[in-house]
PDB file of C-alpha atoms in Angstrom:
ATOM      1  CA  GLN A  47     -37.448  -0.096  26.426  1.00 87.00           C
ATOM      2  CA  VAL A  48     -34.713  -0.503  29.011  1.00 95.00           C
ATOM      3  CA  GLN A  49     -35.475  -1.233  32.663  1.00 97.00           C
ATOM      4  CA  LEU A  50     -33.236   0.384  35.285  1.00 98.00           C
ATOM      5  CA  VAL A  51     -32.530  -0.408  38.944  1.00 98.00           C
ATOM      6  CA  GLU A  52     -30.289   1.782  41.095  1.00 98.00           C
ATOM      7  CA  SER A  53     -28.342   0.742  44.176  1.00 98.00           C
ATOM      8  CA  GLY A  54     -25.510   1.926  46.362  1.00 98.00           C
ATOM      9  CA  GLY A  55     -27.052   4.839  48.199  1.00 97.00           C
ATOM     10  CA  GLY A  56     -26.661   5.352  51.923  1.00 97.00           C
ATOM     11  CA  LEU A  57     -25.758   7.651  54.781  1.00 98.00           C
ATOM     12  CA  VAL A  58     -22.241   9.079  54.691  1.00 98.00           C
ATOM     13  CA  GLN A  59     -20.346  11.970  56.231  1.00 98.00           C
ATOM     14  CA  ALA A  60     -19.203  15.084  54.425  1.00 98.00           C
ATOM     15  CA  GLY A  61     -15.987  14.396  52.544  1.00 98.00           C
ATOM     16  CA  ASP A  62     -16.736  10.701  52.069  1.00 98.00           C
ATOM     17  CA  SER A  63     -17.115   8.849  48.778  1.00 98.00           C
ATOM     18  CA  LEU A  64     -19.918   6.690  47.437  1.00 98.00           C
ATOM     19  CA  ARG A  65     -20.482   4.719  44.247  1.00 98.00           C
ATOM     20  CA  LEU A  66     -23.944   4.345  42.819  1.00 98.00           C
ATOM     21  CA  SER A  67     -24.796   1.550  40.414  1.00 98.00           C
ATOM     22  CA  CYS A  68     -27.512   1.281  37.796  1.00 98.00           C
ATOM     23  CA  ALA A  69     -28.349  -2.170  36.465  1.00 98.00           C
ATOM     24  CA  ALA A  70     -30.028  -2.218  33.073  1.00 97.00           C
ATOM     25  CA  SER A  71     -32.102  -4.959  31.487  1.00 95.00           C
ATOM     26  CA  GLY A  72     -34.123  -5.338  28.333  1.00 94.00           C
ATOM     27  CA  ARG A  73     -31.780  -3.282  26.162  1.00 92.00           C
ATOM     28  CA  THR A  74     -28.067  -2.553  26.203  1.00 93.00           C
ATOM     29  CA  VAL A  75     -26.926   0.696  27.812  1.00 93.00           C
ATOM     30  CA  SER A  76     -24.630   1.338  24.855  1.00 92.00           C
ATOM     31  CA  ALA A  77     -27.722   2.093  22.754  1.00 93.00           C
ATOM     32  CA  TYR A  78     -28.679   5.049  24.954  1.00 96.00           C
ATOM     33  CA  TYR A  79     -27.498   8.271  26.438  1.00 97.00           C
ATOM     34  CA  MET A  80     -27.374   7.277  30.110  1.00 98.00           C
ATOM     35  CA  ALA A  81     -27.675   9.873  32.835  1.00 98.00           C
ATOM     36  CA  TRP A  82     -27.894  10.414  36.548  1.00 98.00           C
ATOM     37  CA  PHE A  83     -30.328  12.918  37.980  1.00 98.00           C
ATOM     38  CA  ARG A  84     -31.076  13.800  41.580  1.00 98.00           C
ATOM     39  CA  GLN A  85     -33.973  15.260  43.501  1.00 98.00           C
ATOM     40  CA  ALA A  86     -33.711  16.852  46.919  1.00 97.00           C
ATOM     41  CA  PRO A  87     -36.775  17.349  49.142  1.00 93.00           C
ATOM     42  CA  GLY A  88     -38.885  20.249  47.919  1.00 96.00           C
ATOM     43  CA  LYS A  89     -36.768  20.737  44.794  1.00 97.00           C
ATOM     44  CA  GLU A  90     -37.094  19.800  41.149  1.00 97.00           C
ATOM     45  CA  ARG A  91     -35.225  16.856  39.717  1.00 98.00           C
ATOM     46  CA  GLU A  92     -31.884  18.071  38.366  1.00 98.00           C
ATOM     47  CA  PHE A  93     -29.297  16.752  35.950  1.00 98.00           C
ATOM     48  CA  VAL A  94     -26.026  15.402  37.359  1.00 98.00           C
ATOM     49  CA  ALA A  95     -24.090  13.549  34.642  1.00 98.00           C
ATOM     50  CA  LEU A  96     -24.453  12.032  31.159  1.00 98.00           C
ATOM     51  CA  ILE A  97     -22.548   9.405  29.194  1.00 97.00           C
ATOM     52  CA  ARG A  98     -22.578   7.802  25.819  1.00 95.00           C
ATOM     53  CA  TRP A  99     -19.442   8.284  23.732  1.00 92.00           C
ATOM     54  CA  THR A 100     -18.342  11.181  25.924  1.00 95.00           C
ATOM     55  CA  THR A 101     -19.308  12.460  29.339  1.00 97.00           C
ATOM     56  CA  PHE A 102     -20.972  15.659  30.445  1.00 98.00           C
ATOM     57  CA  TYR A 103     -21.477  16.991  33.968  1.00 98.00           C
ATOM     58  CA  ALA A 104     -23.485  19.574  35.810  1.00 98.00           C
ATOM     59  CA  ASP A 105     -21.356  22.309  37.344  1.00 98.00           C
ATOM     60  CA  SER A 106     -22.159  20.931  40.796  1.00 97.00           C
ATOM     61  CA  ALA A 107     -20.740  17.516  39.857  1.00 97.00           C
ATOM     62  CA  ARG A 108     -17.789  18.400  37.658  1.00 97.00           C
ATOM     63  CA  GLY A 109     -14.486  17.539  39.317  1.00 97.00           C
ATOM     64  CA  ARG A 110     -16.077  15.479  42.120  1.00 98.00           C
ATOM     65  CA  PHE A 111     -18.315  12.947  40.352  1.00 98.00           C
ATOM     66  CA  THR A 112     -17.432  10.477  37.597  1.00 98.00           C
ATOM     67  CA  ILE A 113     -19.973   8.688  35.417  1.00 98.00           C
ATOM     68  CA  SER A 114     -18.949   5.463  33.721  1.00 98.00           C
ATOM     69  CA  ARG A 115     -20.492   2.403  32.156  1.00 96.00           C
ATOM     70  CA  ASP A 116     -19.621  -1.262  31.672  1.00 96.00           C
ATOM     71  CA  ASN A 117     -21.210  -2.475  28.460  1.00 94.00           C
ATOM     72  CA  ALA A 118     -20.347  -6.109  29.187  1.00 95.00           C
ATOM     73  CA  LYS A 119     -22.233  -5.971  32.490  1.00 97.00           C
ATOM     74  CA  ASN A 120     -24.871  -3.560  31.195  1.00 97.00           C
ATOM     75  CA  MET A 121     -24.212  -1.252  34.131  1.00 98.00           C
ATOM     76  CA  VAL A 122     -23.816   2.471  34.652  1.00 98.00           C
ATOM     77  CA  TYR A 123     -22.028   3.941  37.669  1.00 98.00           C
ATOM     78  CA  LEU A 124     -21.684   7.261  39.430  1.00 98.00           C
ATOM     79  CA  GLU A 125     -18.573   7.631  41.557  1.00 98.00           C
ATOM     80  CA  MET A 126     -19.064  10.500  43.996  1.00 98.00           C
ATOM     81  CA  ASN A 127     -16.136  11.964  45.930  1.00 98.00           C
ATOM     82  CA  SER A 128     -15.822  14.813  48.414  1.00 98.00           C
ATOM     83  CA  LEU A 129     -19.511  14.594  49.179  1.00 98.00           C
ATOM     84  CA  LYS A 130     -21.259  17.611  50.663  1.00 98.00           C
ATOM     85  CA  PRO A 131     -24.500  17.916  52.635  1.00 97.00           C
ATOM     86  CA  GLU A 132     -26.022  19.666  49.618  1.00 97.00           C
ATOM     87  CA  ASP A 133     -25.529  16.439  47.622  1.00 98.00           C
ATOM     88  CA  THR A 134     -28.263  14.853  49.751  1.00 98.00           C
ATOM     89  CA  ALA A 135     -31.007  13.679  47.392  1.00 98.00           C
ATOM     90  CA  VAL A 136     -32.626  10.698  45.744  1.00 98.00           C
ATOM     91  CA  TYR A 137     -30.447   9.768  42.784  1.00 98.00           C
ATOM     92  CA  TYR A 138     -32.055   8.387  39.626  1.00 98.00           C
ATOM     93  CA  CYS A 139     -30.611   6.588  36.636  1.00 98.00           C
ATOM     94  CA  ALA A 140     -32.257   7.396  33.291  1.00 98.00           C
ATOM     95  CA  ALA A 141     -31.986   6.548  29.610  1.00 98.00           C
ATOM     96  CA  SER A 142     -32.619   8.655  26.522  1.00 97.00           C
ATOM     97  CA  VAL A 143     -32.227   8.227  22.781  1.00 96.00           C
ATOM     98  CA  LYS A 144     -31.003  11.813  22.465  1.00 95.00           C
ATOM     99  CA  HIS A 145     -28.258  13.950  23.963  1.00 96.00           C
ATOM    100  CA  SER A 146     -30.138  15.888  26.615  1.00 96.00           C
ATOM    101  CA  ILE A 147     -30.052  17.063  30.214  1.00 97.00           C
ATOM    102  CA  THR A 148     -33.804  17.620  30.372  1.00 97.00           C
ATOM    103  CA  THR A 149     -35.920  15.132  32.330  1.00 97.00           C
ATOM    104  CA  ALA A 150     -38.670  15.182  29.689  1.00 97.00           C
ATOM    105  CA  ASP A 151     -36.289  13.663  27.122  1.00 97.00           C
ATOM    106  CA  PHE A 152     -35.610  10.579  29.244  1.00 98.00           C
ATOM    107  CA  SER A 153     -38.131   7.787  28.708  1.00 96.00           C
ATOM    108  CA  SER A 154     -36.772   5.200  31.149  1.00 97.00           C
ATOM    109  CA  TRP A 155     -36.167   5.786  34.854  1.00 98.00           C
ATOM    110  CA  GLY A 156     -35.153   3.718  37.835  1.00 98.00           C
ATOM    111  CA  GLN A 157     -36.845   3.893  41.206  1.00 98.00           C
ATOM    112  CA  GLY A 158     -34.066   5.943  42.771  1.00 98.00           C
ATOM    113  CA  THR A 159     -31.598   5.443  45.601  1.00 98.00           C
ATOM    114  CA  GLN A 160     -31.289   7.747  48.617  1.00 98.00           C
ATOM    115  CA  VAL A 161     -27.990   9.481  49.339  1.00 98.00           C
ATOM    116  CA  THR A 162     -27.728  11.360  52.627  1.00 98.00           C
ATOM    117  CA  VAL A 163     -24.611  13.337  53.509  1.00 98.00           C
ATOM    118  CA  SER A 164     -24.272  14.490  57.101  1.00 97.00           C
ATOM    119  CA  SER A 165     -22.169  17.475  58.095  1.00 94.00           C
TER     120      SER A 165
END
């Protein structure tokens, strides 16, 4: 099983950019569908972006966020641009052996990193 550690969160203003990183160990990220999810206070965890051979985005992320991975470094990234207050959440990196946007299909999770966007 792969172990995941997120970093890069912080407090930014609306319109700013932020890059989140997910460091993987134990297994290579290329063996998995890697995703970012987020969870805002009082809300369910929701899908943001997915990558393996191609990428897939939630409507809320498409056009503003970019998911990428560096197999040599065993890292996954989420570049977030034009951030909005509604993007405020804890962001989680996750790994699955299947193409899915459902949390139940992801067996490995990081601890999360907080992103706060002020208006």
